[in-house]
């Protein structure tokens, strides 16, 4: 069965850094777009960053551009989100998501992703 598992969340002070990981089982990341989304209580799920698995081409939401870096390790079948200069607005549950096979374009809507992890909590204190 397909499973995406996020890890690396936790508590960090404002201005600090954190790295999230997304490990896949039963799913090959190749020929897909993979992305990070986040959702705070009472708010809509929002797009954070996306990477085309084959090429490594990235795309970021304006709110995180210059602070976050998305990357992947094809050998480990793992995706990462390196977060820096964190602030309270970054507090949310962060989700790993993947498109169906063959969908490699830029997609920022949650409805465009078929596979989802359970999320990992990131809390930024000020």
Short mmCIF file of C-alpha atoms in Angstrom, two decimals:
data_model
loop_
_atom_site.label_atom_id
_atom_site.label_comp_id
_atom_site.label_asym_id
_atom_site.label_seq_id
_atom_site.Cartn_x
_atom_site.Cartn_y
_atom_site.Cartn_z
CA UNK A 1 0.00 0.00 0.00
CA UNK A 2 1.07 3.57 -0.65
CA UNK A 3 2.26 5.50 2.37
CA UNK A 4 3.82 8.93 2.82
CA UNK A 5 5.28 9.64 6.24
CA UNK A 6 6.38 13.08 7.37
CA UNK A 7 8.87 13.63 10.17
CA UNK A 8 11.04 16.36 11.63
CA UNK A 9 8.38 18.62 13.07
CA UNK A 10 8.67 20.13 16.50
CA UNK A 11 9.10 23.33 18.46
CA UNK A 12 11.53 25.98 17.28
CA UNK A 13 12.14 29.59 18.23
CA UNK A 14 11.41 32.42 15.83
CA UNK A 15 14.36 32.96 13.54
CA UNK A 16 15.40 29.34 13.83
CA UNK A 17 15.55 26.50 11.33
CA UNK A 18 13.98 23.09 10.93
CA UNK A 19 14.13 20.32 8.33
CA UNK A 20 11.13 18.18 7.47
CA UNK A 21 11.32 14.81 5.72
CA UNK A 22 8.79 12.85 3.69
CA UNK A 23 9.54 9.17 3.14
CA UNK A 24 7.55 7.09 0.67
CA UNK A 25 6.71 3.40 0.60
CA UNK A 26 4.74 1.63 -2.11
CA UNK A 27 5.21 4.71 -4.30
CA UNK A 28 7.99 5.81 -6.63
CA UNK A 29 8.43 9.57 -6.73
CA UNK A 30 9.67 9.58 -10.33
CA UNK A 31 7.44 11.17 -13.00
CA UNK A 32 5.43 13.06 -10.42
CA UNK A 33 5.22 16.41 -8.73
CA UNK A 34 5.72 16.32 -5.00
CA UNK A 35 4.77 19.17 -2.70
CA UNK A 36 4.53 20.47 0.82
CA UNK A 37 1.31 22.00 2.12
CA UNK A 38 0.48 23.38 5.54
CA UNK A 39 -2.66 24.03 7.54
CA UNK A 40 -3.22 25.98 10.73
CA UNK A 41 -6.32 25.45 12.91
CA UNK A 42 -9.37 27.12 11.41
CA UNK A 43 -7.55 27.97 8.20
CA UNK A 44 -7.50 26.50 4.72
CA UNK A 45 -4.74 24.20 3.61
CA UNK A 46 -2.18 26.26 1.72
CA UNK A 47 0.54 25.47 -0.78
CA UNK A 48 4.13 25.83 0.40
CA UNK A 49 6.53 24.37 -2.16
CA UNK A 50 6.66 21.91 -5.05
CA UNK A 51 9.34 19.90 -6.81
CA UNK A 52 9.26 17.98 -10.08
CA UNK A 53 10.86 14.69 -9.17
CA UNK A 54 12.53 14.00 -12.50
CA UNK A 55 14.13 17.40 -13.06
CA UNK A 56 14.32 18.90 -9.58
CA UNK A 57 12.59 22.06 -10.77
CA UNK A 58 11.12 23.91 -7.80
CA UNK A 59 8.36 26.41 -7.16
CA UNK A 60 7.59 28.27 -3.94
CA UNK A 61 4.75 30.21 -2.41
CA UNK A 62 5.59 33.89 -2.03
CA UNK A 63 5.26 33.61 1.74
CA UNK A 64 8.20 31.20 1.99
CA UNK A 65 10.34 32.17 -1.01
CA UNK A 66 13.92 32.80 0.03
CA UNK A 67 13.42 31.11 3.40
CA UNK A 68 12.42 27.53 2.55
CA UNK A 69 14.17 25.04 0.28
CA UNK A 70 12.54 21.92 -1.12
CA UNK A 71 14.73 19.04 -2.27
CA UNK A 72 14.66 15.31 -2.90
CA UNK A 73 16.89 12.26 -2.63
CA UNK A 74 15.87 9.85 -5.39
CA UNK A 75 17.94 7.00 -3.95
CA UNK A 76 16.27 7.23 -0.55
CA UNK A 77 12.91 8.10 -2.12
CA UNK A 78 12.64 10.94 0.34
CA UNK A 79 11.67 14.60 0.03
CA UNK A 80 12.82 17.39 2.32
CA UNK A 81 11.78 20.87 3.30
CA UNK A 82 14.54 22.95 4.84
CA UNK A 83 12.97 25.87 6.68
CA UNK A 84 14.89 28.92 7.88
CA UNK A 85 14.05 32.31 9.39
CA UNK A 86 10.90 30.81 10.86
CA UNK A 87 8.23 33.03 12.34
CA UNK A 88 4.93 32.50 14.13
CA UNK A 89 3.01 32.53 10.85
CA UNK A 90 4.81 29.33 9.88
CA UNK A 91 3.14 27.43 12.73
CA UNK A 92 0.98 24.72 11.17
CA UNK A 93 0.67 21.04 10.39
CA UNK A 94 2.86 20.35 7.38
CA UNK A 95 1.74 17.74 4.86
CA UNK A 96 3.61 15.84 2.18
CA UNK A 97 1.67 15.32 -1.06
CA UNK A 98 2.16 13.70 -4.45
CA UNK A 99 0.37 13.79 -7.79
CA UNK A 100 -0.71 10.80 -9.83
CA UNK A 101 1.89 9.22 -12.09
CA UNK A 102 2.87 11.38 -15.05
CA UNK A 103 1.70 14.70 -13.60
CA UNK A 104 4.87 16.78 -13.36
CA UNK A 105 3.70 20.34 -13.95
CA UNK A 106 3.36 23.09 -11.37
CA UNK A 107 0.23 22.50 -9.29
CA UNK A 108 -0.51 24.63 -6.25
CA UNK A 109 -4.05 23.45 -5.46
CA UNK A 110 -4.49 20.70 -2.90
CA UNK A 111 -7.07 19.08 -5.17
CA UNK A 112 -4.31 18.39 -7.68
CA UNK A 113 -2.58 15.93 -5.36
CA UNK A 114 -3.75 12.38 -4.88
CA UNK A 115 -1.40 11.01 -2.21
CA UNK A 116 -1.06 12.56 1.25
CA UNK A 117 0.80 11.95 4.46
CA UNK A 118 -0.66 12.37 7.93
CA UNK A 119 1.25 15.56 8.64
CA UNK A 120 3.85 16.74 11.12
CA UNK A 121 3.33 19.61 13.55
CA UNK A 122 5.59 22.64 13.43
CA UNK A 123 5.33 25.17 16.25
CA UNK A 124 7.29 28.41 16.12
CA UNK A 125 7.55 30.33 19.37
CA UNK A 126 8.24 34.04 19.59
#
